[in-house]
Structures are given as structure tokens and as C-alpha cells.
PDB file of C-alpha atoms in Angstrom:
ATOM      1  CA  MET A  27       0.100  -0.105   0.135  1.00 54.00           C
ATOM      2  CA  ARG A  28       2.584   2.501   0.972  1.00 61.00           C
ATOM      3  CA  ARG A  29       4.299   1.296  -2.445  1.00 67.00           C
ATOM      4  CA  PHE A  30       1.096   2.229  -3.453  1.00 56.00           C
ATOM      5  CA  GLU A  31       0.604   5.705  -2.604  1.00 60.00           C
ATOM      6  CA  TRP A  32       4.672   6.760  -3.137  1.00 60.00           C
ATOM      7  CA  THR A  33       3.906   5.670  -6.999  1.00 67.00           C
ATOM      8  CA  ARG A  34       0.769   7.465  -7.783  1.00 64.00           C
ATOM      9  CA  TYR A  35       2.106  10.617  -6.269  1.00 64.00           C
ATOM     10  CA  LEU A  36       5.627  10.373  -8.120  1.00 64.00           C
ATOM     11  CA  LYS A  37       3.385   9.653 -11.206  1.00 68.00           C
ATOM     12  CA  ASN A  38       1.243  13.253 -11.005  1.00 69.00           C
ATOM     13  CA  GLY A  39       4.898  14.986 -11.693  1.00 69.00           C
ATOM     14  CA  ARG A  40       3.485  17.792  -9.348  1.00 73.00           C
ATOM     15  CA  TRP A  41       6.373  17.224  -7.202  1.00 75.00           C
ATOM     16  CA  LEU A  42       9.257  18.149  -9.766  1.00 81.00           C
ATOM     17  CA  LEU A  43       7.447  21.722  -9.982  1.00 83.00           C
ATOM     18  CA  LEU A  44       7.735  22.070  -6.661  1.00 84.00           C
ATOM     19  CA  VAL A  45      11.174  21.028  -5.831  1.00 87.00           C
ATOM     20  CA  LEU A  46      11.645  23.836  -8.833  1.00 91.00           C
ATOM     21  CA  VAL A  47       9.822  26.596  -7.151  1.00 91.00           C
ATOM     22  CA  LEU A  48      11.445  25.997  -4.441  1.00 91.00           C
ATOM     23  CA  LEU A  49      15.676  26.418  -5.684  1.00 92.00           C
ATOM     24  CA  GLY A  50      13.793  29.577  -7.565  1.00 93.00           C
ATOM     25  CA  LEU A  51      12.619  30.871  -3.643  1.00 93.00           C
ATOM     26  CA  VAL A  52      16.245  29.596  -2.263  1.00 92.00           C
ATOM     27  CA  PHE A  53      17.885  31.707  -5.284  1.00 92.00           C
ATOM     28  CA  GLY A  54      15.875  34.499  -5.181  1.00 93.00           C
ATOM     29  CA  PHE A  55      17.356  34.679  -1.384  1.00 93.00           C
ATOM     30  CA  TYR A  56      20.641  34.767  -1.973  1.00 92.00           C
ATOM     31  CA  LEU A  57      20.060  37.589  -4.923  1.00 91.00           C
ATOM     32  CA  SER A  58      18.499  39.894  -2.150  1.00 92.00           C
ATOM     33  CA  ALA A  59      21.227  37.986  -0.020  1.00 90.00           C
ATOM     34  CA  GLN A  60      24.118  40.140  -2.094  1.00 88.00           C
ATOM     35  CA  GLN A  61      22.049  42.553  -2.099  1.00 90.00           C
ATOM     36  CA  HIS A  62      22.506  42.487   1.453  1.00 88.00           C
ATOM     37  CA  ASP A  63      25.957  42.649   1.399  1.00 85.00           C
ATOM     38  CA  LYS A  64      26.312  45.274  -0.112  1.00 86.00           C
ATOM     39  CA  GLN A  65      24.283  47.961   1.780  1.00 88.00           C
ATOM     40  CA  ALA A  66      24.987  46.574   5.049  1.00 85.00           C
ATOM     41  CA  LYS A  67      28.831  47.388   3.593  1.00 85.00           C
ATOM     42  CA  GLN A  68      28.557  51.089   2.857  1.00 88.00           C
ATOM     43  CA  GLN A  69      26.466  51.238   6.161  1.00 88.00           C
ATOM     44  CA  GLU A  70      29.622  50.453   7.457  1.00 87.00           C
ATOM     45  CA  ILE A  71      31.827  52.143   5.821  1.00 89.00           C
ATOM     46  CA  SER A  72      29.331  55.244   6.265  1.00 91.00           C
ATOM     47  CA  GLN A  73      29.055  54.211  10.255  1.00 90.00           C
ATOM     48  CA  LEU A  74      32.999  53.848  10.500  1.00 90.00           C
ATOM     49  CA  ILE A  75      33.239  58.018   8.926  1.00 92.00           C
ATOM     50  CA  SER A  76      30.352  58.839  10.787  1.00 91.00           C
ATOM     51  CA  TRP A  77      32.999  58.004  14.197  1.00 91.00           C
ATOM     52  CA  GLN A  78      36.065  58.925  12.860  1.00 91.00           C
ATOM     53  CA  THR A  79      34.918  62.292  12.327  1.00 91.00           C
ATOM     54  CA  GLN A  80      32.731  62.505  15.961  1.00 88.00           C
ATOM     55  CA  LEU A  81      35.998  61.868  17.714  1.00 88.00           C
ATOM     56  CA  ARG A  82      38.214  64.024  15.474  1.00 89.00           C
ATOM     57  CA  ASN A  83      35.964  66.677  15.721  1.00 89.00           C
ATOM     58  CA  GLN A  84      36.245  66.424  20.176  1.00 85.00           C
ATOM     59  CA  ALA A  85      39.623  65.979  20.237  1.00 85.00           C
ATOM     60  CA  ARG A  86      40.934  69.225  18.393  1.00 85.00           C
ATOM     61  CA  LEU A  87      38.232  70.997  21.081  1.00 84.00           C
ATOM     62  CA  LEU A  88      39.441  69.248  23.577  1.00 81.00           C
ATOM     63  CA  GLN A  89      42.790  69.978  22.599  1.00 79.00           C
ATOM     64  CA  LYS A  90      42.367  73.484  22.322  1.00 80.00           C
ATOM     65  CA  GLN A  91      40.353  73.947  25.989  1.00 78.00           C
ATOM     66  CA  LYS A  92      43.457  71.783  26.971  1.00 78.00           C
ATOM     67  CA  GLN A  93      41.487  68.858  28.632  1.00 78.00           C
ATOM     68  CA  LEU A  94      43.304  66.490  27.160  1.00 77.00           C
ATOM     69  CA  SER A  95      46.664  64.947  28.976  1.00 78.00           C
ATOM     70  CA  LEU A  96      49.375  64.163  26.273  1.00 80.00           C
ATOM     71  CA  SER A  97      49.168  60.059  26.377  1.00 82.00           C
ATOM     72  CA  GLU A  98      45.806  61.021  26.070  1.00 82.00           C
ATOM     73  CA  GLN A  99      46.497  62.638  22.469  1.00 82.00           C
ATOM     74  CA  THR A 100      48.522  60.213  22.010  1.00 84.00           C
ATOM     75  CA  ASN A 101      45.832  57.690  22.567  1.00 83.00           C
ATOM     76  CA  SER A 102      43.541  59.917  21.154  1.00 86.00           C
ATOM     77  CA  GLU A 103      45.439  59.448  17.816  1.00 87.00           C
ATOM     78  CA  ASN A 104      46.131  56.029  17.450  1.00 87.00           C
ATOM     79  CA  LEU A 105      42.287  55.196  17.569  1.00 89.00           C
ATOM     80  CA  LEU A 106      41.652  57.942  14.323  1.00 89.00           C
ATOM     81  CA  GLN A 107      44.600  55.822  12.759  1.00 89.00           C
ATOM     82  CA  HIS A 108      43.012  52.917  13.298  1.00 88.00           C
ATOM     83  CA  LEU A 109      39.249  53.580  11.627  1.00 90.00           C
ATOM     84  CA  ASP A 110      41.409  55.364   8.795  1.00 90.00           C
ATOM     85  CA  THR A 111      43.137  52.215   8.371  1.00 89.00           C
ATOM     86  CA  LEU A 112      39.332  50.063   9.168  1.00 89.00           C
ATOM     87  CA  VAL A 113      37.435  52.446   6.696  1.00 89.00           C
ATOM     88  CA  THR A 114      40.435  52.416   4.107  1.00 89.00           C
ATOM     89  CA  ASN A 115      40.120  47.926   3.827  1.00 85.00           C
ATOM     90  CA  LEU A 116      36.074  47.313   4.014  1.00 84.00           C
ATOM     91  CA  SER A 117      36.350  50.223   0.466  1.00 84.00           C
ATOM     92  CA  SER A 118      38.289  47.986  -0.664  1.00 82.00           C
ATOM     93  CA  ALA A 119      37.261  45.136  -3.294  1.00 74.00           C
ATOM     94  CA  ASN A 120      38.789  42.075  -1.023  1.00 74.00           C
ATOM     95  CA  PRO A 121      39.277  43.150   2.566  1.00 76.00           C
ATOM     96  CA  ASP A 122      41.527  41.277   4.848  1.00 76.00           C
ATOM     97  CA  GLU A 123      38.006  39.221   6.950  1.00 74.00           C
ATOM     98  CA  GLN A 124      40.854  37.480   9.661  1.00 73.00           C
ATOM     99  CA  GLY A 125      42.834  41.250   9.131  1.00 82.00           C
ATOM    100  CA  LEU A 126      39.911  43.122  10.113  1.00 85.00           C
ATOM    101  CA  THR A 127      38.876  41.147  12.852  1.00 86.00           C
ATOM    102  CA  GLN A 128      42.804  41.774  14.696  1.00 87.00           C
ATOM    103  CA  GLN A 129      42.395  45.885  14.022  1.00 88.00           C
ATOM    104  CA  TYR A 130      38.407  46.057  15.193  1.00 89.00           C
ATOM    105  CA  LEU A 131      39.670  44.117  18.319  1.00 90.00           C
ATOM    106  CA  VAL A 132      42.507  46.698  18.999  1.00 89.00           C
ATOM    107  CA  PHE A 133      39.423  49.354  17.424  1.00 90.00           C
ATOM    108  CA  TRP A 134      37.509  48.367  20.571  1.00 91.00           C
ATOM    109  CA  GLN A 135      40.021  47.785  23.274  1.00 90.00           C
ATOM    110  CA  SER A 136      41.486  51.249  22.677  1.00 89.00           C
ATOM    111  CA  TYR A 137      38.378  53.557  22.829  1.00 88.00           C
ATOM    112  CA  GLN A 138      37.353  51.055  26.116  1.00 89.00           C
ATOM    113  CA  SER A 139      40.430  52.619  27.696  1.00 86.00           C
ATOM    114  CA  LEU A 140      40.376  56.176  26.829  1.00 85.00           C
ATOM    115  CA  THR A 141      36.794  56.226  26.911  1.00 85.00           C
ATOM    116  CA  ARG A 142      37.740  55.082  30.489  1.00 81.00           C
ATOM    117  CA  HIS A 143      39.395  57.758  31.438  1.00 78.00           C
ATOM    118  CA  ASN A 144      37.924  60.670  29.553  1.00 79.00           C
ATOM    119  CA  LYS A 145      34.122  60.757  30.271  1.00 75.00           C
ATOM    120  CA  LYS A 146      34.151  63.424  27.772  1.00 78.00           C
ATOM    121  CA  LEU A 147      35.602  62.222  24.502  1.00 81.00           C
ATOM    122  CA  ARG A 148      33.232  59.547  23.660  1.00 82.00           C
ATOM    123  CA  ILE A 149      30.990  58.436  20.726  1.00 87.00           C
ATOM    124  CA  ALA A 150      27.481  59.248  20.911  1.00 84.00           C
ATOM    125  CA  GLY A 151      25.457  56.511  20.903  1.00 83.00           C
ATOM    126  CA  LEU A 152      27.822  53.942  21.609  1.00 84.00           C
ATOM    127  CA  SER A 153      27.051  52.756  25.891  1.00 86.00           C
ATOM    128  CA  ALA A 154      29.681  50.974  27.789  1.00 86.00           C
ATOM    129  CA  ALA A 155      27.705  47.644  27.850  1.00 87.00           C
ATOM    130  CA  THR A 156      27.906  48.092  24.027  1.00 88.00           C
ATOM    131  CA  VAL A 157      31.655  48.798  23.740  1.00 89.00           C
ATOM    132  CA  ALA A 158      32.145  45.894  26.317  1.00 89.00           C
ATOM    133  CA  ALA A 159      30.052  43.644  23.998  1.00 85.00           C
ATOM    134  CA  SER A 160      32.234  44.265  21.031  1.00 87.00           C
ATOM    135  CA  VAL A 161      35.232  43.979  22.925  1.00 89.00           C
ATOM    136  CA  ARG A 162      34.153  40.113  23.620  1.00 85.00           C
ATOM    137  CA  LYS A 163      32.717  39.161  20.802  1.00 82.00           C
ATOM    138  CA  TYR A 164      36.240  40.241  18.849  1.00 86.00           C
ATOM    139  CA  HIS A 165      38.010  38.722  21.446  1.00 86.00           C
ATOM    140  CA  LEU A 166      36.589  35.363  20.663  1.00 80.00           C
ATOM    141  CA  LEU A 167      36.728  35.970  16.724  1.00 80.00           C
ATOM    142  CA  ALA A 168      40.163  36.715  17.389  1.00 83.00           C
ATOM    143  CA  GLN A 169      40.792  33.319  19.699  1.00 81.00           C
ATOM    144  CA  LYS A 170      39.029  31.376  16.513  1.00 75.00           C
ATOM    145  CA  ASN A 171      41.029  33.072  14.194  1.00 77.00           C
ATOM    146  CA  ALA A 172      37.973  33.427  12.662  1.00 74.00           C
ATOM    147  CA  PRO A 173      36.989  36.375  10.411  1.00 72.00           C
ATOM    148  CA  CYS A 174      35.273  39.164  10.849  1.00 74.00           C
ATOM    149  CA  LEU A 175      32.280  38.793   8.599  1.00 64.00           C
ATOM    150  CA  ASP A 176      29.591  42.028  10.126  1.00 62.00           C
ATOM    151  CA  PHE A 177      29.009  42.968   6.958  1.00 57.00           C
ATOM    152  CA  SER A 178      28.935  40.058   5.062  1.00 62.00           C
ATOM    153  CA  LEU A 179      27.529  36.978   6.938  1.00 70.00           C
ATOM    154  CA  ALA A 180      24.602  36.544   4.109  1.00 79.00           C
ATOM    155  CA  THR A 181      26.096  35.261   1.491  1.00 81.00           C
ATOM    156  CA  THR A 182      28.196  32.735   3.021  1.00 77.00           C
ATOM    157  CA  MET A 183      27.466  28.941   2.649  1.00 75.00           C
ATOM    158  CA  ASN A 184      25.879  29.257   6.746  1.00 72.00           C
ATOM    159  CA  GLY A 185      25.219  33.189   6.730  1.00 77.00           C
ATOM    160  CA  PHE A 186      23.193  32.593   4.228  1.00 84.00           C
ATOM    161  CA  SER A 187      20.968  30.023   5.911  1.00 81.00           C
ATOM    162  CA  ASN A 188      20.889  31.904   8.556  1.00 77.00           C
ATOM    163  CA  TYR A 189      19.810  34.759   6.444  1.00 84.00           C
ATOM    164  CA  PHE A 190      16.490  32.366   4.445  1.00 85.00           C
ATOM    165  CA  PHE A 191      15.403  31.871   7.962  1.00 79.00           C
ATOM    166  CA  SER A 192      15.764  34.770   9.638  1.00 77.00           C
ATOM    167  CA  ASN A 193      13.739  36.328   6.920  1.00 81.00           C
ATOM    168  CA  TYR A 194      10.383  34.310   6.434  1.00 79.00           C
ATOM    169  CA  GLY A 195      12.017  31.483   4.691  1.00 84.00           C
ATOM    170  CA  ALA A 196      10.661  29.252   7.148  1.00 78.00           C
ATOM    171  CA  LEU A 197       7.189  30.017   6.760  1.00 77.00           C
ATOM    172  CA  LEU A 198       7.253  30.120   2.936  1.00 84.00           C
ATOM    173  CA  PHE A 199       9.188  27.151   3.692  1.00 84.00           C
ATOM    174  CA  LEU A 200       6.137  25.558   5.288  1.00 78.00           C
ATOM    175  CA  ILE A 201       3.275  27.310   2.254  1.00 79.00           C
ATOM    176  CA  LEU A 202       5.481  25.655  -0.233  1.00 83.00           C
ATOM    177  CA  GLY A 203       5.223  22.384   1.679  1.00 79.00           C
ATOM    178  CA  ILE A 204       1.297  23.100   2.293  1.00 76.00           C
ATOM    179  CA  PHE A 205       1.306  23.606  -1.490  1.00 76.00           C
ATOM    180  CA  ALA A 206       2.530  19.955  -1.700  1.00 76.00           C
ATOM    181  CA  ILE A 207       0.311  17.823   0.880  1.00 73.00           C
ATOM    182  CA  PHE A 208      -3.001  19.157   0.887  1.00 67.00           C
ATOM    183  CA  ASP A 209      -4.654  17.581  -1.854  1.00 62.00           C
ATOM    184  CA  LEU A 210      -3.100  14.044  -0.492  1.00 67.00           C
ATOM    185  CA  ILE A 211      -5.885  13.075   0.857  1.00 64.00           C
ATOM    186  CA  THR A 212      -8.824  15.663  -0.111  1.00 62.00           C
ATOM    187  CA  ARG A 213      -8.621  14.819  -3.959  1.00 64.00           C
ATOM    188  CA  ASP A 214      -9.317  11.227  -3.065  1.00 60.00           C
ATOM    189  CA  PHE A 215     -12.675  12.540  -2.164  1.00 60.00           C
ATOM    190  CA  GLU A 216     -13.041  14.852  -4.936  1.00 55.00           C
ATOM    191  CA  ARG A 217     -12.097  12.170  -7.800  1.00 57.00           C
ATOM    192  CA  ASP A 218     -14.529   9.534  -6.313  1.00 55.00           C
ATOM    193  CA  ASN A 219     -11.395   7.304  -5.927  1.00 58.00           C
ATOM    194  CA  ILE A 220     -11.982   6.727  -1.720  1.00 57.00           C
ATOM    195  CA  ARG A 221     -14.307   3.853  -2.942  1.00 57.00           C
ATOM    196  CA  PHE A 222     -11.898   2.627  -4.924  1.00 55.00           C
ATOM    197  CA  LEU A 223      -9.830   2.747  -1.965  1.00 55.00           C
ATOM    198  CA  TYR A 224     -12.413   1.283   0.349  1.00 56.00           C
ATOM    199  CA  THR A 225     -12.110  -1.794  -1.331  1.00 60.00           C
ATOM    200  CA  LEU A 226      -8.324  -2.797  -0.651  1.00 60.00           C
ATOM    201  CA  PRO A 227      -7.842  -4.650   1.922  1.00 61.00           C
ATOM    202  CA  VAL A 228      -6.390  -2.152   4.246  1.00 62.00           C
ATOM    203  CA  SER A 229      -8.586  -0.766   7.584  1.00 63.00           C
ATOM    204  CA  ARG A 230      -9.600   2.593   7.050  1.00 61.00           C
ATOM    205  CA  GLN A 231      -7.178   3.583  10.020  1.00 64.00           C
ATOM    206  CA  ARG A 232      -3.317   1.884   8.159  1.00 66.00           C
ATOM    207  CA  PHE A 233      -4.761   3.642   5.312  1.00 67.00           C
ATOM    208  CA  PHE A 234      -4.583   7.238   7.079  1.00 67.00           C
ATOM    209  CA  ARG A 235      -1.641   6.701   9.003  1.00 72.00           C
ATOM    210  CA  ILE A 236       0.185   5.435   5.498  1.00 73.00           C
ATOM    211  CA  LYS A 237      -1.593   9.255   3.990  1.00 72.00           C
ATOM    212  CA  GLN A 238       0.754  10.535   6.626  1.00 73.00           C
ATOM    213  CA  GLN A 239       3.531   8.517   6.302  1.00 77.00           C
ATOM    214  CA  LEU A 240       3.668  10.081   2.578  1.00 78.00           C
ATOM    215  CA  GLN A 241       3.526  13.336   4.124  1.00 77.00           C
ATOM    216  CA  VAL A 242       5.832  13.283   6.300  1.00 79.00           C
ATOM    217  CA  ARG A 243       7.996  11.887   3.699  1.00 81.00           C
ATOM    218  CA  VAL A 244       7.339  14.783   0.857  1.00 82.00           C
ATOM    219  CA  LEU A 245       7.979  17.004   3.533  1.00 82.00           C
ATOM    220  CA  LEU A 246      10.967  15.794   4.967  1.00 84.00           C
ATOM    221  CA  GLY A 247      12.525  15.559   1.194  1.00 86.00           C
ATOM    222  CA  LEU A 248      11.456  19.212  -0.174  1.00 86.00           C
ATOM    223  CA  LEU A 249      13.446  19.977   2.848  1.00 86.00           C
ATOM    224  CA  LEU A 250      16.712  18.082   2.383  1.00 88.00           C
ATOM    225  CA  ILE A 251      16.080  20.161  -1.310  1.00 90.00           C
ATOM    226  CA  LEU A 252      16.572  23.212   0.853  1.00 89.00           C
ATOM    227  CA  CYS A 253      19.776  22.587   2.969  1.00 86.00           C
ATOM    228  CA  LEU A 254      21.095  21.434  -0.312  1.00 87.00           C
ATOM    229  CA  GLY A 255      20.014  24.723  -2.282  1.00 88.00           C
ATOM    230  CA  LEU A 256      21.016  26.814   1.322  1.00 86.00           C
ATOM    231  CA  ILE A 257      24.373  25.487   0.730  1.00 83.00           C
ATOM    232  CA  GLY A 258      24.905  24.643  -2.627  1.00 84.00           C
ATOM    233  CA  PHE A 259      23.928  28.107  -4.407  1.00 85.00           C
ATOM    234  CA  PRO A 260      26.415  30.166  -2.346  1.00 85.00           C
ATOM    235  CA  ALA A 261      29.169  27.022  -2.514  1.00 82.00           C
ATOM    236  CA  VAL A 262      28.887  27.507  -6.677  1.00 82.00           C
ATOM    237  CA  MET A 263      29.212  30.941  -5.403  1.00 80.00           C
ATOM    238  CA  GLY A 264      32.807  30.436  -4.087  1.00 74.00           C
ATOM    239  CA  GLN A 265      31.476  31.523  -0.627  1.00 71.00           C
ATOM    240  CA  PRO A 266      33.095  31.068   2.105  1.00 66.00           C
ATOM    241  CA  LEU A 267      31.901  28.412   4.957  1.00 65.00           C
ATOM    242  CA  VAL A 268      31.455  30.157   8.100  1.00 66.00           C
ATOM    243  CA  MET A 269      32.152  27.671  10.741  1.00 64.00           C
ATOM    244  CA  PHE A 270      29.482  26.643  12.415  1.00 71.00           C
ATOM    245  CA  GLY A 271      30.602  28.223  15.705  1.00 71.00           C
ATOM    246  CA  TYR A 272      30.470  31.399  14.509  1.00 71.00           C
ATOM    247  CA  PRO A 273      29.349  33.719  17.388  1.00 68.00           C
ATOM    248  CA  LEU A 274      26.043  35.510  16.337  1.00 67.00           C
ATOM    249  CA  GLY A 275      26.153  37.019  20.030  1.00 62.00           C
ATOM    250  CA  GLU A 276      24.421  36.458  23.622  1.00 63.00           C
ATOM    251  CA  THR A 277      21.061  35.281  25.282  1.00 65.00           C
ATOM    252  CA  ARG A 278      19.869  34.430  28.612  1.00 64.00           C
ATOM    253  CA  LEU A 279      18.627  30.766  29.260  1.00 63.00           C
ATOM    254  CA  PHE A 280      17.275  29.700  32.530  1.00 64.00           C
ATOM    255  CA  GLY A 281      19.795  32.830  34.081  1.00 65.00           C
ATOM    256  CA  GLN A 282      23.159  31.937  32.620  1.00 67.00           C
ATOM    257  CA  THR A 283      23.911  34.256  29.777  1.00 65.00           C
ATOM    258  CA  LEU A 284      25.154  31.801  26.546  1.00 64.00           C
ATOM    259  CA  SER A 285      26.902  32.366  22.928  1.00 67.00           C
ATOM    260  CA  VAL A 286      24.726  32.454  20.647  1.00 70.00           C
ATOM    261  CA  THR A 287      26.430  30.657  18.047  1.00 74.00           C
ATOM    262  CA  LEU A 288      25.879  29.595  14.006  1.00 72.00           C
ATOM    263  CA  GLY A 289      24.854  26.132  14.290  1.00 74.00           C
ATOM    264  CA  LEU A 290      22.978  26.482  16.985  1.00 74.00           C
ATOM    265  CA  ASN A 291      20.942  29.134  15.534  1.00 72.00           C
ATOM    266  CA  LEU A 292      20.639  26.269  12.375  1.00 73.00           C
ATOM    267  CA  VAL A 293      19.916  23.662  14.331  1.00 78.00           C
ATOM    268  CA  SER A 294      17.526  25.026  16.139  1.00 76.00           C
ATOM    269  CA  LEU A 295      15.557  26.538  13.583  1.00 75.00           C
ATOM    270  CA  LEU A 296      15.773  22.803  11.850  1.00 78.00           C
ATOM    271  CA  LEU A 297      14.066  21.505  14.933  1.00 80.00           C
ATOM    272  CA  LEU A 298      11.580  23.977  14.799  1.00 77.00           C
ATOM    273  CA  LEU A 299      10.657  22.811  11.376  1.00 77.00           C
ATOM    274  CA  ILE A 300      11.054  19.696  12.231  1.00 80.00           C
ATOM    275  CA  LEU A 301       7.961  19.853  14.962  1.00 79.00           C
ATOM    276  CA  TRP A 302       6.228  21.921  12.683  1.00 77.00           C
ATOM    277  CA  ILE A 303       6.159  19.390   9.850  1.00 75.00           C
ATOM    278  CA  CYS A 304       4.929  16.831  12.064  1.00 77.00           C
ATOM    279  CA  VAL A 305       1.935  19.364  13.849  1.00 77.00           C
ATOM    280  CA  LEU A 306       1.115  20.017   9.526  1.00 74.00           C
ATOM    281  CA  SER A 307       0.411  16.720   8.977  1.00 72.00           C
ATOM    282  CA  GLN A 308      -1.898  16.257  11.476  1.00 76.00           C
ATOM    283  CA  LEU A 309      -3.751  18.836  11.130  1.00 76.00           C
ATOM    284  CA  VAL A 310      -4.073  18.330   6.942  1.00 72.00           C
ATOM    285  CA  THR A 311      -5.693  14.746   7.867  1.00 71.00           C
ATOM    286  CA  TRP A 312      -7.888  16.485  10.833  1.00 74.00           C
ATOM    287  CA  LEU A 313      -9.274  18.886   7.705  1.00 71.00           C
ATOM    288  CA  ALA A 314      -9.226  16.401   5.359  1.00 67.00           C
ATOM    289  CA  LEU A 315     -11.092  13.994   6.932  1.00 67.00           C
ATOM    290  CA  ARG A 316     -13.782  16.230   8.595  1.00 71.00           C
ATOM    291  CA  PHE A 317     -14.546  18.908   5.182  1.00 68.00           C
ATOM    292  CA  LYS A 318     -13.307  16.884   2.229  1.00 60.00           C
ATOM    293  CA  GLN A 319     -12.270  19.982   0.328  1.00 62.00           C
ATOM    294  CA  SER A 320      -9.386  21.202  -0.847  1.00 62.00           C
ATOM    295  CA  SER A 321     -10.291  24.476  -1.230  1.00 63.00           C
ATOM    296  CA  ILE A 322     -11.222  24.326   2.622  1.00 67.00           C
ATOM    297  CA  VAL A 323      -8.427  22.284   4.085  1.00 64.00           C
ATOM    298  CA  PHE A 324      -5.371  24.372   2.332  1.00 65.00           C
ATOM    299  CA  GLY A 325      -7.329  27.795   3.288  1.00 70.00           C
ATOM    300  CA  GLY A 326      -7.149  26.395   7.086  1.00 71.00           C
ATOM    301  CA  VAL A 327      -3.755  25.883   7.074  1.00 68.00           C
ATOM    302  CA  ILE A 328      -3.019  28.734   5.220  1.00 68.00           C
ATOM    303  CA  PHE A 329      -4.584  30.172   8.405  1.00 71.00           C
ATOM    304  CA  ALA A 330      -3.098  28.282  10.956  1.00 69.00           C
ATOM    305  CA  VAL A 331       0.714  27.937   9.994  1.00 66.00           C
ATOM    306  CA  PRO A 332       1.599  31.562  11.066  1.00 66.00           C
ATOM    307  CA  LEU A 333      -0.894  32.025  13.951  1.00 67.00           C
ATOM    308  CA  MET A 334       0.695  29.477  15.130  1.00 63.00           C
ATOM    309  CA  SER A 335       4.179  30.425  14.197  1.00 61.00           C
ATOM    310  CA  SER A 336       3.263  34.210  15.710  1.00 61.00           C
ATOM    311  CA  LEU A 337       2.108  32.450  19.428  1.00 56.00           C
ATOM    312  CA  PHE A 338       5.421  30.226  19.239  1.00 53.00           C
ATOM    313  CA  ILE A 339       7.689  32.640  18.123  1.00 52.00           C
ATOM    314  CA  GLY A 340       6.324  36.072  19.635  1.00 46.00           C
ATOM    315  CA  THR A 341       5.505  35.124  22.620  1.00 41.00           C
ATOM    316  CA  GLY A 342       9.792  34.119  23.013  1.00 42.00           C
ATOM    317  CA  THR A 343       8.587  31.064  23.292  1.00 41.00           C
ATOM    318  CA  PHE A 344      10.820  30.485  21.272  1.00 42.00           C
ATOM    319  CA  GLN A 345      13.922  32.078  22.189  1.00 43.00           C
ATOM    320  CA  GLN A 346      13.196  30.218  25.270  1.00 39.00           C
ATOM    321  CA  PHE A 347      13.890  26.946  24.142  1.00 37.00           C
ATOM    322  CA  PHE A 348      16.268  27.429  21.069  1.00 38.00           C
ATOM    323  CA  PRO A 349      18.348  30.236  21.825  1.00 35.00           C
TER     324      PRO A 349
END
């Protein structure tokens, strides 16, 4: 019976269209990620130039007012030189990522040390907590010999996966999955094939269990194709493979501060998708048996998936269990 249902589905031919649509969706996200990287790089350069202007103007003013000691003058000049180097390197076509990590670390450490002794010389909008977090981040990157990817994370292999899931990619994938499975049961009622299927030597309970297993297989197959696409497109474009331990930030879980890595973030998102796949299969089967119409089943699931997403993610539950 399982082979019979699987053969029926493969002969339908819709799966090939779904695969092409899914790959097209991933490719569209990759083009968007490229634009994101370009814009992020320009914003990073503009921000550094703004900081550079603020520090230089403040240093000149405090120097005229004789409020800077000789050591503070030297430190402020060194800090401005670090900023000059950062702007120059970021403006180049192929900046040295690991070299930028070291330069950012030196810049933030120098800025932290300088502002600790002189409260008047500081960049507007940067709190002590933000500066301390930046020092910890770049220190960790330097320890792991990891590249600085603040402005070019989205098009790397692992970074692209994070970009996809962070921009409603998971929701679009689930909606595409609904197209893939919503008529696996209802089409048999609508085409009146159910009478023939009921004559087969298989109990109704086992028949619908097989239908559910087919739904899960189809969704997991699409998830596998999605993962291959998320890795494949950056690989074809020659982007580097960023290690899964790349730190994205920090979160508090059960009263403790933990470092959120790229790998932990992606694994948690994949676990969430697999959970949704199981729930989606149960929901589709229940709606199909109750209403027996593809339009009602599809509409019900389309309404349920965003609602479930907003309840689970919007309330902070996702961040508590999957940082």
C-alpha cells in the first residue's frame, strides 16, 4: 500500500514543479542576500566615517581647551589611525577578513580604555555595555581565528542559511509544503477514488496512517532539498564556509548568559521546522477527513501556520528553548 501511494504521487508530476519553485525561492533569497551584503558594507563604512568625524572634532576641541593630557592625545591619535585603517580596508574590493577582526579588536579595546579615563571623548550612541560586548565578541573571534563578517555574513554558506530563516524563509517553505501535501487526501474524495481505495484489503486507520507517512516524507524531502540549496548556491558562487561556532550574540537561558553561535541557531531552526512538519501533517489529515474539500483544507492550514508562528515565536517561547 505504501508503494502504491508513493507511485501515485510520483506519477502526478507536481513534485517536480514544487522542487523547481523551491530552488527558485532559494535563488531569489541568495540574490537578496547579495544586495544585503553590499548595503551592509556601505553602512559599515558610513558608520566608521561618522565615528571618525566625531572623535576628530572632539579631540581637536578638547585639545584647544587643554582638557586632554599628553597620553590621551596620543591614544586619541592612535584610535583615529585605527579608524582610518578600518575604513581603507573595508573600502577595498577584497578586504582581509581575519585582519579586520584584529583591527576591530584593537579599535574597541583602545576606545574602551580611552573613554574610561576621559568621559568627554566618546562616540554618541555607544554605551559602555555595547563597547564591552564588542570587545568580547572580537576577542572571541580572534581566539578562534574567525573572520570578521559583520557586513558579509549573508552570502557565506552558513550565513546564507541564517539569512534565509531570519527573513520569513521558514514560513514561505511551510506554505510551499502545504501546496505539496494538501491534496494527498482530499483529491481522493473529490475525484471519488475513495470508494475504490476502501475496497482494498487495508483498514481505514492504516490507510490514513500511510497517507500521513507520505505527507511527512514529502515535507522532509523538500526540507532536504532546501538544505542542499542553502549550501549549494553559496558553494557554486565560491563563498567561504563559515564555521558553525561563529558567535552571533548572547542570550540568557535559565538565568545564565550563553553565547549564541551560528550552528546552534541553525539547528534550533531545523528542529522547529521538523516539529512544524509533524503538526502540519496531523492538521492536514484532520481537516481533510472532516471537510473533504481541498479549498477548505488549504485555507485552514494557511490561516493556522502564521497563527502558530506568531504564538510560538512572537511570545518569546522560541528564544527561551532555542536561543
